[in-house]
Tab-separated table of C-alpha atoms in Angstrom:
chain	number	residue	atom	x	y	z
U	1	MET	CA	-29.488	-44.977	-0.818
U	2	ASN	CA	-28.805	-41.989	1.343
U	3	ILE	CA	-25.418	-41.938	1.436
U	4	GLN	CA	-22.961	-39.146	3.125
U	5	LEU	CA	-19.427	-39.090	2.149
U	6	ASN	CA	-16.675	-36.074	3.204
U	7	GLN	CA	-13.876	-36.044	0.447
U	8	LYS	CA	-12.371	-33.745	3.710
U	9	SER	CA	-12.273	-35.953	5.846
U	10	ASP	CA	-9.207	-38.505	6.695
U	11	LYS	CA	-10.945	-41.495	6.683
U	12	PRO	CA	-10.539	-43.191	3.209
U	13	ILE	CA	-13.655	-43.135	1.411
U	14	TYR	CA	-14.347	-47.307	0.822
U	15	GLU	CA	-14.329	-47.038	4.742
U	16	GLN	CA	-16.804	-44.128	4.810
U	17	LEU	CA	-19.034	-45.852	2.413
U	18	LYS	CA	-18.799	-49.073	4.279
U	19	SER	CA	-19.663	-47.115	7.535
U	20	GLU	CA	-22.406	-45.654	5.979
U	21	ILE	CA	-23.960	-48.815	4.485
U	22	ILE	CA	-23.606	-50.617	7.549
U	23	ARG	CA	-25.493	-47.394	9.496
U	24	LEU	CA	-28.528	-47.936	6.579
U	25	ILE	CA	-29.265	-51.493	7.478
U	26	MET	CA	-28.544	-51.070	11.458
U	27	SER	CA	-31.239	-48.504	11.364
U	28	GLN	CA	-33.361	-50.910	8.509
U	29	GLN	CA	-33.410	-48.021	6.341
U	30	LEU	CA	-32.058	-51.099	4.026
U	31	ARG	CA	-33.865	-54.303	4.869
U	32	GLU	CA	-32.453	-58.001	4.686
U	33	GLY	CA	-32.819	-59.146	1.562
U	34	GLU	CA	-32.750	-56.063	-0.753
U	35	ALA	CA	-30.850	-55.609	-3.329
U	36	LEU	CA	-27.941	-53.003	-3.565
U	37	LEU	CA	-27.022	-50.762	-6.137
U	38	SER	CA	-24.478	-52.203	-8.317
U	39	MET	CA	-20.643	-51.115	-7.805
U	40	ARG	CA	-20.747	-49.575	-11.263
U	41	ALA	CA	-24.252	-47.202	-10.755
U	42	LEU	CA	-22.799	-46.935	-6.737
U	43	ALA	CA	-19.601	-45.385	-7.885
U	44	LYS	CA	-21.747	-43.418	-10.558
U	45	GLN	CA	-24.266	-41.500	-8.120
U	46	LEU	CA	-21.648	-41.156	-5.684
U	47	GLY	CA	-18.600	-39.652	-8.165
U	48	ILE	CA	-15.835	-41.891	-7.276
U	49	SER	CA	-14.121	-44.796	-8.207
U	50	VAL	CA	-15.469	-48.413	-9.037
U	51	ILE	CA	-12.460	-49.577	-7.042
U	52	THR	CA	-13.537	-47.616	-4.210
U	53	THR	CA	-17.080	-49.476	-4.291
U	54	LYS	CA	-15.286	-53.156	-4.647
U	55	ARG	CA	-13.419	-52.320	-2.101
U	56	ALA	CA	-16.013	-51.319	0.254
U	57	TYR	CA	-18.571	-54.117	-0.839
U	58	LYS	CA	-15.558	-57.001	-0.822
U	59	ASP	CA	-15.325	-56.251	2.998
U	60	LEU	CA	-19.112	-55.779	3.808
U	61	GLU	CA	-19.800	-59.431	2.205
U	62	GLN	CA	-16.496	-60.324	4.626
U	63	LEU	CA	-18.000	-58.795	7.183
U	64	GLY	CA	-21.605	-60.694	6.828
U	65	TYR	CA	-23.456	-57.428	6.374
U	66	ILE	CA	-23.982	-58.140	2.206
U	67	GLN	CA	-23.980	-61.043	0.242
U	68	SER	CA	-22.789	-61.362	-3.785
U	69	ILE	CA	-24.816	-63.687	-5.871
U	70	ALA	CA	-23.809	-64.617	-9.519
U	71	GLY	CA	-25.828	-62.883	-12.101
U	72	LYS	CA	-28.073	-61.636	-9.650
U	73	GLY	CA	-26.972	-58.987	-8.101
U	74	THR	CA	-25.301	-57.951	-4.330
U	75	PHE	CA	-28.163	-57.799	-1.287
U	76	VAL	CA	-28.419	-57.244	2.256
U	77	ALA	CA	-27.768	-60.686	4.143
U	78	GLN	CA	-30.663	-62.214	5.507
U	79	GLY	CA	-30.900	-63.406	8.877
U	80	ASN	CA	-27.825	-61.641	10.568
U	81	THR	CA	-29.381	-58.492	12.143
U	82	THR	CA	-28.905	-59.805	15.405
U	83	MET	CA	-25.631	-61.114	15.236
U	84	ILE	CA	-24.664	-57.844	13.192
U	85	ARG	CA	-26.039	-56.134	16.068
U	86	GLU	CA	-23.680	-58.148	18.927
U	87	GLN	CA	-20.606	-57.482	16.266
U	88	SER	CA	-21.181	-54.000	16.262
U	89	LEU	CA	-21.569	-53.607	20.085
U	90	LYS	CA	-18.444	-55.362	20.680
U	91	GLN	CA	-16.617	-52.784	18.430
U	92	LEU	CA	-18.803	-49.963	20.401
U	93	GLU	CA	-17.337	-51.415	23.572
U	94	GLY	CA	-13.724	-51.362	22.656
U	95	LYS	CA	-13.876	-47.887	21.413
U	96	ILE	CA	-15.596	-46.750	24.578
U	97	LYS	CA	-12.978	-48.629	26.775
U	98	GLU	CA	-10.333	-46.885	24.524
U	99	SER	CA	-11.464	-43.401	25.379
U	100	ILE	CA	-12.003	-44.674	29.269
U	101	GLU	CA	-8.436	-45.445	29.063
U	102	MET	CA	-7.473	-41.976	27.798
U	103	CYS	CA	-9.513	-40.451	29.998
U	104	LYS	CA	-7.487	-42.270	33.274
U	105	GLU	CA	-4.314	-41.654	31.573
U	106	LEU	CA	-5.416	-37.407	31.456
U	107	ASN	CA	-7.074	-37.717	34.588
U	108	ILE	CA	-10.122	-36.694	33.215
U	109	GLU	CA	-13.016	-37.356	36.176
U	110	ARG	CA	-15.979	-39.574	34.919
U	111	HIS	CA	-18.360	-36.629	35.306
U	112	GLU	CA	-16.286	-34.782	33.098
U	113	TYR	CA	-16.463	-38.018	30.688
U	114	GLU	CA	-20.136	-37.940	31.132
U	115	GLU	CA	-20.174	-34.326	30.013
U	116	ILE	CA	-18.013	-34.817	26.846
U	117	ILE	CA	-20.682	-37.397	25.609
U	118	GLU	CA	-23.560	-35.975	26.587
U	119	PHE	CA	-22.610	-32.600	24.847
U	120	LEU	CA	-21.221	-34.403	21.480
U	121	TRP	CA	-24.494	-36.871	21.526
U	122	GLU	CA	-26.708	-33.745	21.218
U	123	GLU	CA	-24.315	-32.531	18.726
U	124	LEU	CA	-24.533	-35.081	16.292
């Protein structure tokens, strides 16, 4: 798995790990039914605590992205891609709504907002 964590980020490591796994699933770099590394193996590979990977995996399972099967391992959940995409779009809409509300509070014009988005889109 190509997971990038930033030790200097304000975002907790387990949240970064969770976001990275979601990114890999949504981009289909991790496919439905594919086995994930064990919590211990992933922690060792990334140089982080097993507790951190356990928390990320637990959250991902609760959100429906992965499923654990006793004695077999942890896998990307099957049949949920459309539902997960809809949930992700709903979260995105909420964040965009917050940013638009902030723009209105700061008297930032729509064209300025669009310029910011275009700049950031190209930068990332």
